[in-house]
């Protein structure tokens, strides 16, 4: 349940959009916008420049045609200069149309070509439909004296726009390629920049998460000033956390002290009284008092142990634990208790090592062994064997007591659940729960079985071998 | 045995002194660490019972400080049952710990275990007729034969040997011998008395049944 607790905490943090992705996308959008705008500008410049070139050439050609106009014996005459057309051909393969007219009187060229309105002196331009095509036209007007009469002659020159558009499109395409290239480069660079500016954050996170369970020292890493508020907040949090852990430990110690000292007085006084009273009924009462005191003190111990196991299992220490030495230590600590009932604790030990929290494993074994002694009849043997096999380390504790009865093993490991053979024995029903929790925090388990030789219970503590 | 009890709660200290006195132990009481130092300077003790939370400091710090000067075995009395505390007490030089409220027969058993480990148990012989009883070694010598006694037999025989000629009821014996949470009935007393009788056979000492009242050892 405690491991589940830890992953619950991790699940609680639902990530919003990652900063790196957000920043990269944002930068990419800006770059894309810039690329688009610059491409658009280049395209319109290209179109305008190509148009202006065409206009200039058209005007020059029209003017050079107009310059060949002369009057000859009252007739207006002209020559179509080759150069005028070859200039137009220089831009592209576009078709060229022309018309030279004196008023409505067409002198030469395409009669149906209507140029833009024109005044003498200045060429005038226009884009107009002609024969299902879109043409750029220029008209130039020149006044010729013929027979002493001023005749205004209009020269109109038109050219289709395909070539010009082609040039503009080519330029625009080049600009598009360039924009895409710039865009890709800029996105790549901004992704890199984002990642490298976020790196201090990752290193800090890594530094915090690889700390040991009780390492609440303040962070002392250098980092960019933007991270300093976070570092300071983290440090304050750790400070408060350390303080509250210390306070709750102190509180538990203080509470235990305040509860146990009066219990100890009651128990001792009851024992003294037990020695001085004669009447059996009073003795019975005193014995009941003593049992009740023992009961509540044992419950208090196990509740504290249980809290402790849950607390330590949340952030499990990982150190090498030598099981034979650990088992010997626990057996030595409980031997005086066992001797009071003339129970021998027999150890059969072979090497076994696991990785984990020695204090938790010790606590699990102590609870199991304490149970075995409690339920064993006097003058029997409690056997503790330690060994290694099949990738598992195992400590088996078997006694010659009444065994577990018919109840399913899982029930006995439930909190405050006691078996059906517990009559007359003080207990809170937390012992096996504590052991089970301590073991499962290590990825191990508790196995309850029958002691084949002695007829009692056999409890095995199983842990993954190191 | 001579104990030094370092405990700041006067009521608890009083009753512990009284209760250990019932078992024939001499107990001096110190309420503070400095008080304890003063006692240790003038007298020798078999064992120190040391509380952890004292008005002038932590009992464990005292232990760590004075371990090189004081060689007396120490059993720490702790109100805390946190595992880490227990380990801490042992690491800092305590020989054992016992959690309050404690069972006096367990305390006695732990004291014996500590003293045995330290080799500090004085030789203590009680002559019972032709036999010699050594409670600390747990043996009964009778002529050339040396019999090992079990823990409960030792304690029962000790009670009889300390109260010769006195009638002891089964329930009295029960309360003196067994931890209160042990599943012992008065029948168990009969079993152990039976065994002692067998072992004392021929030594000129008898454990008599006083009908309706209990047992009496007559030398």
XYZ file of C-alpha atoms in Angstrom:
685
model
C 0.000 0.000 0.000
C 2.905 2.272 0.646
C 4.394 1.776 -2.782
C 1.038 2.545 -4.250
C 1.143 5.718 -2.202
C 4.384 6.732 -3.821
C 3.098 6.222 -7.344
C -0.085 8.074 -6.432
C 2.054 11.052 -5.632
C 3.774 10.779 -9.013
C 0.452 10.449 -10.752
C -0.824 13.572 -9.039
C 1.506 15.707 -11.156
C -0.287 15.924 -14.476
C 2.142 17.667 -16.850
C 0.825 20.656 -18.776
C 2.380 21.461 -22.146
C 6.106 20.962 -21.893
C 7.942 24.261 -21.847
C 10.444 23.092 -24.464
C 7.724 22.179 -26.915
C 5.786 25.325 -26.191
C 8.796 27.574 -26.681
C 9.923 25.740 -29.794
C 6.476 25.930 -31.342
C 6.157 29.584 -30.460
C 9.517 30.409 -31.986
C 8.676 28.302 -35.033
C 5.425 30.192 -35.508
C 7.241 33.507 -35.376
C 9.851 32.331 -37.838
C 7.152 30.967 -40.140
C 5.322 34.270 -40.059
C 8.505 36.183 -40.801
C 9.387 33.819 -43.631
C 5.919 34.167 -45.101
C 6.003 37.954 -44.933
C 9.445 38.176 -46.465
C 8.471 35.741 -49.181
C 5.388 37.820 -49.932
C 7.437 41.010 -50.100
C 10.043 39.453 -52.378
C 7.277 38.150 -54.633
C 5.570 41.521 -54.941
C 8.892 43.279 -55.524
C 9.735 40.784 -58.220
C 6.385 41.249 -59.881
C 6.680 45.013 -59.709
C 10.247 45.045 -60.985
C 9.413 42.744 -63.882
C 6.358 44.888 -64.698
C 8.368 48.048 -64.627
C 11.004 46.549 -66.911
C 8.309 45.551 -69.365
C 6.787 49.020 -69.198
C 10.126 50.656 -69.843
C 10.836 48.483 -72.826
C 7.310 48.929 -74.174
C 7.617 52.711 -73.817
C 11.033 52.766 -75.442
C 9.822 50.610 -78.321
C 6.695 52.688 -78.838
C 8.715 55.886 -78.721
C 11.213 54.550 -81.218
C 8.344 53.623 -83.564
C 6.840 57.060 -83.071
C 10.116 58.666 -83.935
C 10.049 57.122 -87.400
C 6.814 58.974 -88.193
C 7.140 61.649 -90.741
C 4.975 63.397 -93.282
C 5.759 62.882 -96.882
C 3.719 64.792 -99.390
C 0.765 65.204 -97.123
C 0.902 61.552 -96.160
C 1.951 60.255 -92.820
C 4.559 57.586 -93.208
C 6.364 55.369 -90.807
C 8.852 52.542 -90.630
C 8.616 49.804 -88.136
C 12.146 49.645 -86.755
C 13.423 46.128 -86.195
C 15.166 47.189 -83.026
C 11.854 48.113 -81.449
C 10.587 44.551 -81.704
C 13.854 42.884 -80.905
C 13.944 44.794 -77.619
C 10.538 43.402 -76.763
C 11.662 39.933 -77.737
C 14.559 40.261 -75.367
C 12.306 39.981 -72.337
C 10.467 36.881 -73.393
C 8.691 35.027 -76.132
C 5.544 36.999 -75.564
C 3.351 38.010 -78.381
C 3.456 41.641 -79.451
C 0.641 43.647 -81.015
C 0.778 47.133 -82.382
C -1.415 49.737 -83.944
C -0.581 53.104 -85.394
C -3.557 55.358 -85.968
C -4.269 58.930 -86.863
C -7.384 59.561 -84.872
C -9.737 56.653 -85.740
C -7.904 56.095 -88.968
C -5.696 53.028 -88.554
C -2.477 53.440 -90.487
C -1.023 50.027 -89.770
C -1.213 47.137 -87.291
C -4.121 45.479 -85.495
C -7.174 47.606 -86.013
C -8.992 46.159 -82.997
C -6.231 46.991 -80.515
C -7.545 49.720 -78.286
C -4.799 51.435 -76.341
C -5.170 53.416 -73.185
C -6.184 57.073 -73.485
C -3.238 59.210 -74.222
C -2.114 62.795 -74.342
C 0.834 64.083 -76.345
C 4.238 63.932 -74.758
C 3.738 61.340 -72.039
C 3.353 57.610 -72.730
C 0.391 56.145 -70.969
C 0.158 52.553 -69.750
C -2.679 50.189 -69.198
C -3.429 46.530 -68.631
C -6.321 45.431 -70.737
C -8.007 42.402 -72.235
C -7.323 41.730 -75.835
C -8.445 38.696 -77.807
C -9.021 36.683 -74.624
C -5.607 37.598 -73.369
C -4.420 40.006 -70.818
C -1.954 42.425 -72.338
C 0.135 45.301 -71.139
C -0.226 48.197 -73.500
C 1.437 51.553 -73.973
C 0.281 54.421 -76.134
C 2.413 57.250 -77.314
C 1.029 60.231 -79.194
C 2.902 62.323 -81.581
C 1.566 65.247 -83.627
C 2.705 65.352 -87.275
C 2.252 68.286 -89.607
C 0.805 67.079 -92.908
C -0.326 69.547 -95.441
C -0.001 72.235 -92.863
C -2.440 70.393 -90.667
C -1.525 68.992 -87.311
C -2.407 65.288 -87.244
C -2.175 63.475 -83.859
C -0.793 59.990 -84.406
C -1.202 57.390 -81.689
C 1.232 54.487 -81.526
C -0.044 51.634 -79.337
C 2.162 48.715 -78.491
C 0.937 45.734 -76.456
C 2.578 42.611 -75.163
C 1.168 39.558 -73.416
C 2.295 39.163 -69.802
C 3.231 35.478 -69.607
C 6.965 36.047 -69.735
C 6.951 38.743 -67.121
C 4.832 36.601 -64.852
C 7.222 33.734 -65.410
C 10.155 35.815 -64.339
C 8.271 37.033 -61.280
C 7.193 33.480 -60.441
C 10.770 32.239 -60.774
C 12.016 34.893 -58.417
C 9.190 34.166 -56.042
C 10.028 30.464 -56.117
C 13.638 31.197 -55.285
C 12.444 33.353 -52.435
C 10.178 30.550 -51.208
C 13.060 28.046 -51.176
C 15.161 30.458 -49.270
C 12.347 31.139 -46.785
C 11.790 27.431 -46.152
C 15.508 26.925 -45.618
C 15.691 29.823 -43.198
C 12.585 28.538 -41.434
C 13.999 25.039 -40.943
C 17.328 26.368 -39.761
C 15.700 28.758 -37.343
C 13.385 26.062 -35.908
C 16.320 23.727 -35.393
C 18.342 26.409 -33.706
C 15.507 27.487 -31.468
C 14.838 23.887 -30.420
C 18.497 23.589 -29.520
C 18.485 26.914 -27.696
C 15.364 25.970 -25.743
C 16.788 22.630 -24.742
C 20.076 24.036 -23.628
C 18.450 26.794 -21.600
C 16.212 24.260 -19.874
C 19.107 21.940 -19.055
C 19.830 23.487 -15.631
C 16.250 22.674 -14.672
C 16.718 19.019 -15.602
C 20.022 18.741 -13.790
C 18.416 20.245 -10.723
C 15.483 17.812 -10.884
C 17.901 14.920 -11.244
C 19.947 16.154 -8.334
C 16.880 16.314 -6.101
C 15.430 12.955 -7.159
C 18.654 11.009 -6.638
C 18.911 12.127 -3.048
C 18.592 9.660 -0.198
C 15.347 9.419 1.758
C 16.488 11.544 4.664
C 18.690 13.988 2.793
C 16.930 17.291 3.379
C 19.978 19.538 3.063
C 19.364 22.733 1.083
C 20.279 22.739 -2.608
C 23.637 24.380 -3.146
C 23.949 24.139 -6.920
C 24.748 27.111 -9.071
C 22.131 27.881 -11.672
C 20.722 30.655 -13.820
C 19.090 33.479 -11.831
C 15.661 32.591 -13.267
C 15.802 29.304 -11.353
C 16.768 30.889 -8.063
C 13.160 31.494 -6.909
C 12.470 27.783 -7.461
C 15.645 26.759 -5.645
C 14.795 29.034 -2.746
C 11.226 27.713 -2.598
C 12.503 24.121 -2.664
C 14.966 24.862 0.096
C 12.285 26.439 2.235
C 10.049 23.435 1.622
C 12.803 21.002 2.620
C 13.500 23.063 5.665
C 9.853 22.924 6.699
C 9.661 19.224 5.869
C 12.730 18.460 7.960
C 11.230 20.482 10.782
C 7.913 18.710 10.630
C 9.516 15.251 10.451
C 11.596 16.148 13.480
C 8.537 17.526 15.251
C 6.435 14.454 14.558
C 9.257 12.148 15.690
C 9.617 14.205 18.833
C 5.879 14.133 19.261
C 5.719 10.353 18.944
C 8.569 9.998 21.429
C 6.932 12.410 23.819
C 3.517 10.758 23.448
C 5.022 7.328 24.035
C 6.807 8.649 27.095
C 3.655 10.201 28.511
C 1.577 7.098 27.919
C 4.078 4.504 28.981
C 5.379 6.011 32.172
C 1.976 5.967 33.924
C 1.358 2.481 32.517
C 4.647 1.390 34.011
C 3.642 2.847 37.383
C 0.281 1.067 37.274
C 1.883 -2.210 36.329
C 4.559 -2.025 38.985
C 2.106 -1.030 41.696
C -0.191 -3.862 40.676
C 2.674 -6.328 40.914
C 3.601 -5.055 44.356
C -0.008 -5.339 45.441
C -0.155 -8.832 44.008
C 2.561 -9.839 46.457
C 0.795 -8.485 49.481
C -2.854 -9.444 48.960
C -3.960 -12.851 50.116
C -7.432 -13.178 48.714
C -7.637 -15.020 45.433
C -10.393 -12.767 44.053
C -8.249 -9.689 44.556
C -5.276 -11.425 43.005
C -7.413 -12.226 39.963
C -8.366 -8.584 39.656
C -4.752 -7.461 39.856
C -3.685 -10.005 37.285
C -6.362 -8.659 34.997
C -5.051 -5.144 35.518
C -1.531 -6.250 34.632
C -2.725 -8.057 31.536
C -4.656 -5.007 30.425
C -1.590 -2.820 30.882
C 0.530 -5.273 28.896
C -2.122 -5.388 26.226
C -2.278 -1.638 25.782
C 1.478 -1.196 25.864
C 1.943 -3.879 23.254
C -0.707 -2.277 21.067
C 1.001 1.070 21.435
C 4.345 -0.448 20.419
C 2.899 -2.107 17.406
C 1.006 0.973 16.307
C 4.239 2.928 16.496
C 6.107 0.166 14.679
C 3.413 0.126 12.051
C 3.681 3.879 11.539
C 7.433 3.533 11.386
C 7.310 0.744 8.810
C 4.926 2.709 6.588
C 7.127 5.759 6.932
C 10.371 3.985 6.107
C 8.861 1.876 3.338
C 7.860 5.023 1.451
C 11.470 5.851 0.837
C 13.292 2.610 1.160
C 16.967 2.656 2.066
C 19.078 0.337 -0.055
C 22.057 -1.134 1.694
C 23.592 -4.569 1.849
C 22.112 -6.577 4.695
C 23.784 -9.686 6.043
C 20.833 -11.857 7.057
C 22.692 -14.339 9.312
C 24.113 -11.488 11.426
C 20.723 -9.800 11.512
C 18.974 -13.018 12.588
C 21.556 -13.646 15.314
C 21.068 -10.126 16.647
C 17.288 -10.474 16.779
C 17.531 -13.934 18.369
C 19.935 -12.628 21.026
C 17.585 -9.776 21.845
C 14.638 -12.125 22.320
C 16.467 -14.963 24.056
C 15.850 -13.693 27.612
C 12.126 -13.545 26.860
C 12.258 -17.053 25.447
C 14.256 -18.352 28.402
C 11.516 -17.276 30.754
C 9.423 -20.011 29.197
C 12.432 -22.316 28.836
C 12.143 -22.030 25.116
C 15.326 -22.533 23.123
C 15.935 -20.483 20.017
C 17.895 -22.713 17.643
C 19.616 -21.037 14.727
C 20.569 -22.840 11.521
C 22.437 -20.392 9.390
C 23.942 -20.331 5.937
C 25.090 -17.199 4.113
C 22.428 -14.937 2.604
C 22.523 -11.323 1.589
C 19.771 -8.957 0.545
C 19.554 -5.306 -0.317
C 17.282 -3.065 1.692
C 16.533 -1.407 4.985
C 18.110 -3.443 7.793
C 15.905 -1.834 10.421
C 12.728 -2.819 8.578
C 13.846 -6.409 8.041
C 14.941 -6.612 11.657
C 11.561 -5.345 12.746
C 9.741 -7.886 10.568
C 11.797 -10.745 11.980
C 11.368 -9.494 15.540
C 7.599 -9.468 15.170
C 7.545 -12.964 13.697
C 9.938 -14.391 16.296
C 8.101 -12.628 19.118
C 4.882 -14.242 17.894
C 6.514 -17.666 17.757
C 7.752 -17.339 21.353
C 4.418 -16.024 22.531
C 2.425 -18.919 21.085
C 4.937 -21.659 21.916
C 4.333 -23.904 24.914
C 7.047 -23.857 27.583
C 10.160 -25.982 27.089
C 9.915 -26.235 23.338
C 12.243 -25.141 20.565
C 11.768 -22.263 18.162
C 13.898 -22.855 15.082
C 15.194 -20.026 12.938
C 16.840 -20.960 9.674
C 18.479 -18.551 7.283
C 19.414 -19.484 3.743
C 19.609 -18.655 0.112
C 18.119 -20.448 -2.871
C 16.503 -19.861 -6.248
C 17.297 -16.140 -6.213
C 15.543 -15.747 -2.889
C 16.776 -15.310 0.626
C 14.623 -16.919 3.265
C 14.357 -16.742 7.021
C 12.040 -19.425 8.343
C 10.757 -19.361 11.899
C 9.029 -22.512 13.090
C 7.553 -23.231 16.463
C 5.749 -26.071 18.220
C 2.709 -24.025 19.132
C -0.881 -24.518 18.048
C -0.262 -23.401 14.430
C -2.505 -21.163 12.436
C -5.651 -23.256 12.408
C -7.821 -23.411 9.330
C -8.000 -19.732 8.581
C -6.650 -18.575 5.210
C -3.183 -17.079 5.510
C -4.185 -13.796 3.859
C -6.693 -13.108 6.642
C -4.053 -13.358 9.343
C -1.986 -10.647 7.720
C -4.875 -8.203 7.801
C -4.660 -5.380 10.246
C -5.908 -6.201 13.767
C -6.904 -9.673 12.617
C -5.996 -12.481 14.949
C -6.160 -16.187 14.383
C -8.610 -18.528 16.124
C -5.921 -20.060 18.357
C -4.935 -16.945 20.254
C -6.929 -17.457 23.394
C -5.083 -16.346 26.493
C -2.254 -14.592 24.669
C -1.838 -10.842 24.735
C -1.642 -9.359 21.256
C -2.874 -6.617 18.994
C -2.980 -8.504 15.739
C -0.579 -6.143 14.039
C 2.568 -8.274 14.164
C 2.102 -10.152 10.921
C 0.766 -7.047 9.182
C 3.923 -5.160 10.097
C 6.146 -8.000 8.928
C 4.209 -8.367 5.697
C 4.420 -4.660 4.916
C 8.113 -4.483 5.671
C 8.755 -7.413 3.343
C 6.550 -6.295 0.472
C 8.281 -2.912 0.519
C 11.401 -4.903 -0.440
C 9.566 -6.901 -3.097
C 9.427 -9.877 -0.761
C 6.599 -11.696 0.998
C 5.535 -13.528 4.109
C 4.582 -17.189 3.874
C 2.522 -18.848 6.574
C 2.679 -22.594 6.775
C 2.867 -25.638 8.948
C 5.933 -26.748 10.828
C 6.175 -30.306 9.509
C 8.470 -31.630 12.260
C 7.142 -29.900 15.351
C 3.503 -29.604 14.383
C 3.275 -25.851 14.962
C 3.468 -22.871 12.681
C 6.193 -22.036 10.205
C 6.490 -18.438 9.054
C 8.911 -17.641 6.247
C 10.254 -14.215 5.453
C 11.197 -14.215 1.796
C 13.245 -11.515 0.131
C 14.864 -11.196 -3.280
C 18.518 -12.179 -2.853
C 21.124 -9.501 -3.501
C 22.141 -7.637 43.055
C 22.835 -3.977 43.490
C 21.143 -1.702 41.013
C 21.409 1.960 40.200
C 18.099 3.172 38.837
C 18.306 6.431 36.869
C 14.714 7.584 36.387
C 13.212 11.024 36.765
C 9.638 10.008 37.483
C 9.569 9.728 41.282
C 6.477 7.545 41.475
C 7.772 5.059 38.960
C 11.178 5.037 40.619
C 9.611 4.391 44.020
C 7.591 1.482 42.853
C 10.487 -0.037 40.903
C 12.718 0.224 43.980
C 10.005 -1.385 46.060
C 9.317 -4.138 43.546
C 12.977 -5.045 43.048
C 13.308 -4.998 46.821
C 10.694 -7.762 47.002
C 13.054 -9.918 44.976
C 15.849 -9.141 47.406
C 17.735 -6.590 45.309
C 19.247 -3.377 46.660
C 18.406 -0.377 44.519
C 19.742 3.175 44.664
C 17.773 5.796 42.862
C 19.142 8.775 40.945
C 16.704 11.268 39.470
C 19.133 13.045 37.167
C 22.292 12.294 35.232
C 24.469 14.361 37.568
C 22.905 12.528 40.492
C 23.783 9.273 38.757
C 27.405 10.393 38.304
C 27.623 11.159 42.015
C 26.306 7.693 42.895
C 28.688 5.996 40.500
C 31.653 7.741 42.068
C 31.019 6.398 45.526
C 29.555 2.972 44.978
C 29.876 -0.098 42.786
C 26.808 -1.464 41.090
C 26.097 -4.733 39.336
C 23.812 -3.044 36.851
C 22.517 0.366 35.828
C 18.911 0.815 34.736
C 18.968 3.993 32.686
C 15.985 5.998 31.496
C 16.352 7.775 28.155
C 14.532 11.056 28.767
C 15.993 12.815 31.772
C 15.694 16.428 32.890
C 19.395 17.173 32.446
C 19.936 15.336 29.188
C 19.464 12.274 27.059
C 20.407 9.002 28.743
C 22.018 7.768 25.551
C 24.303 10.778 25.347
C 25.338 10.116 28.916
C 26.112 6.539 27.946
C 28.169 7.554 24.950
C 30.055 10.066 27.108
C 30.826 7.854 30.056
C 31.262 4.465 28.425
C 35.032 4.502 28.735
C 34.902 5.376 32.440
C 32.059 3.209 33.593
C 32.246 -0.477 32.964
C 29.001 -1.404 34.690
C 26.477 -3.116 32.412
C 23.613 -0.857 31.394
C 20.037 -1.702 30.508
C 18.244 1.209 28.931
C 14.651 1.811 29.976
C 12.873 3.329 27.050
C 9.388 4.637 26.632
C 9.845 4.743 22.900
C 9.514 1.590 20.979
C 10.768 2.921 17.721
C 13.190 0.514 16.228
C 15.715 3.180 15.463
C 15.855 4.167 19.117
C 16.531 0.650 20.212
C 19.326 0.272 17.756
C 20.661 3.665 18.812
C 20.754 2.664 22.465
C 22.638 -0.530 21.717
C 25.070 1.244 19.425
C 25.944 3.726 22.099
C 27.033 1.124 24.558
C 23.909 -0.133 26.268
C 23.941 -3.849 26.875
C 20.239 -4.236 26.382
C 17.026 -2.277 26.458
C 13.610 -2.882 27.928
C 10.444 -1.039 27.030
C 8.255 0.542 29.682
C 6.065 -0.767 31.165
C 8.210 -3.783 31.841
C 7.569 -7.152 33.277
C 9.803 -7.663 36.300
C 10.436 -11.280 35.538
C 11.549 -10.190 32.075
C 13.732 -7.478 33.559
C 15.264 -10.048 35.853
C 15.835 -12.421 32.964
C 17.470 -9.652 30.944
C 19.671 -8.628 33.841
C 20.855 -12.200 34.246
C 21.468 -12.519 30.513
C 23.509 -9.308 30.456
C 25.511 -10.270 33.520
C 26.141 -13.740 32.180
C 27.369 -12.224 28.920
C 29.622 -9.852 30.774
C 30.811 -12.583 33.127
C 29.686 -10.377 35.978
C 27.461 -12.790 37.854
C 28.827 -13.359 41.315
C 29.122 -16.870 42.559
C 26.185 -17.437 44.774
C 25.753 -20.742 46.505
C 22.801 -21.796 48.567
C 23.133 -24.942 50.613
C 20.033 -27.062 50.621
C 20.680 -29.987 52.949
C 23.301 -32.145 51.264
C 22.885 -30.328 47.924
C 24.373 -27.014 46.750
C 22.227 -24.786 44.555
C 23.894 -22.171 42.358
C 21.130 -19.982 40.944
C 23.444 -17.920 38.772
C 24.998 -20.936 37.123
C 21.681 -22.755 37.090
C 23.088 -25.925 38.677
C 22.291 -28.178 41.554
C 25.204 -30.218 42.937
C 24.471 -33.275 44.921
C 27.427 -35.456 45.761
C 29.306 -35.990 42.509
C 26.310 -35.288 40.344
C 25.783 -31.837 38.822
C 22.295 -31.277 37.498
C 21.418 -28.472 35.102
C 18.184 -26.768 35.984
C 15.933 -25.052 33.518
C 15.091 -21.415 33.927
C 11.702 -21.913 35.550
C 13.075 -24.569 37.859
C 15.843 -22.222 38.932
C 13.426 -19.438 39.706
C 11.051 -21.706 41.586
C 13.840 -23.243 43.641
C 15.199 -19.780 44.367
C 11.858 -18.678 45.794
C 11.717 -21.750 48.019
C 15.365 -21.398 49.092
C 14.885 -17.739 50.058
C 11.769 -18.518 52.078
C 12.570 -21.733 53.920
C 9.862 -23.063 56.184
C 7.327 -20.608 54.811
C 4.093 -21.713 53.198
C 3.847 -20.401 49.635
C 0.534 -20.657 47.837
C 0.349 -21.783 44.226
C -0.907 -18.393 43.146
C 1.911 -16.654 44.997
C 4.429 -18.823 43.224
C 2.698 -18.201 39.943
C 2.985 -14.459 40.371
C 6.613 -14.610 41.413
C 7.691 -16.836 38.605
C 5.885 -16.133 35.481
C 5.417 -13.162 33.347
C 1.785 -12.162 33.524
C 1.088 -12.675 29.864
C 2.420 -16.213 29.926
C -0.156 -18.904 29.519
C 0.637 -20.558 32.820
C -1.870 -22.226 35.065
C -1.480 -23.445 38.620
C -1.108 -26.937 37.208
C 2.233 -25.847 35.792
C 3.401 -25.135 39.353
C 2.570 -28.719 40.278
C 4.623 -29.955 37.323
C 7.677 -27.880 38.269
C 7.381 -28.788 41.970
C 7.264 -32.426 40.933
C 10.469 -32.050 38.938
C 12.274 -30.238 41.743
C 11.264 -32.932 44.188
C 12.808 -35.525 41.904
C 16.033 -33.565 41.591
C 16.259 -32.887 45.311
C 15.624 -36.538 46.112
C 18.033 -37.792 48.760
C 19.417 -34.361 49.641
C 17.493 -34.165 52.875
C 15.373 -31.284 51.680
C 11.709 -31.686 50.957
C 9.071 -29.580 49.302
C 5.967 -30.473 51.236
C 2.420 -30.054 50.104
C 0.393 -28.151 52.677
C -3.097 -29.242 51.864
C -5.315 -26.388 50.730
C -2.589 -23.773 51.291
C 0.337 -24.501 49.057
C 3.912 -25.708 49.448
C 6.639 -25.373 52.014
C 10.323 -26.202 51.808
C 11.646 -27.791 54.937
C 15.342 -28.204 55.501
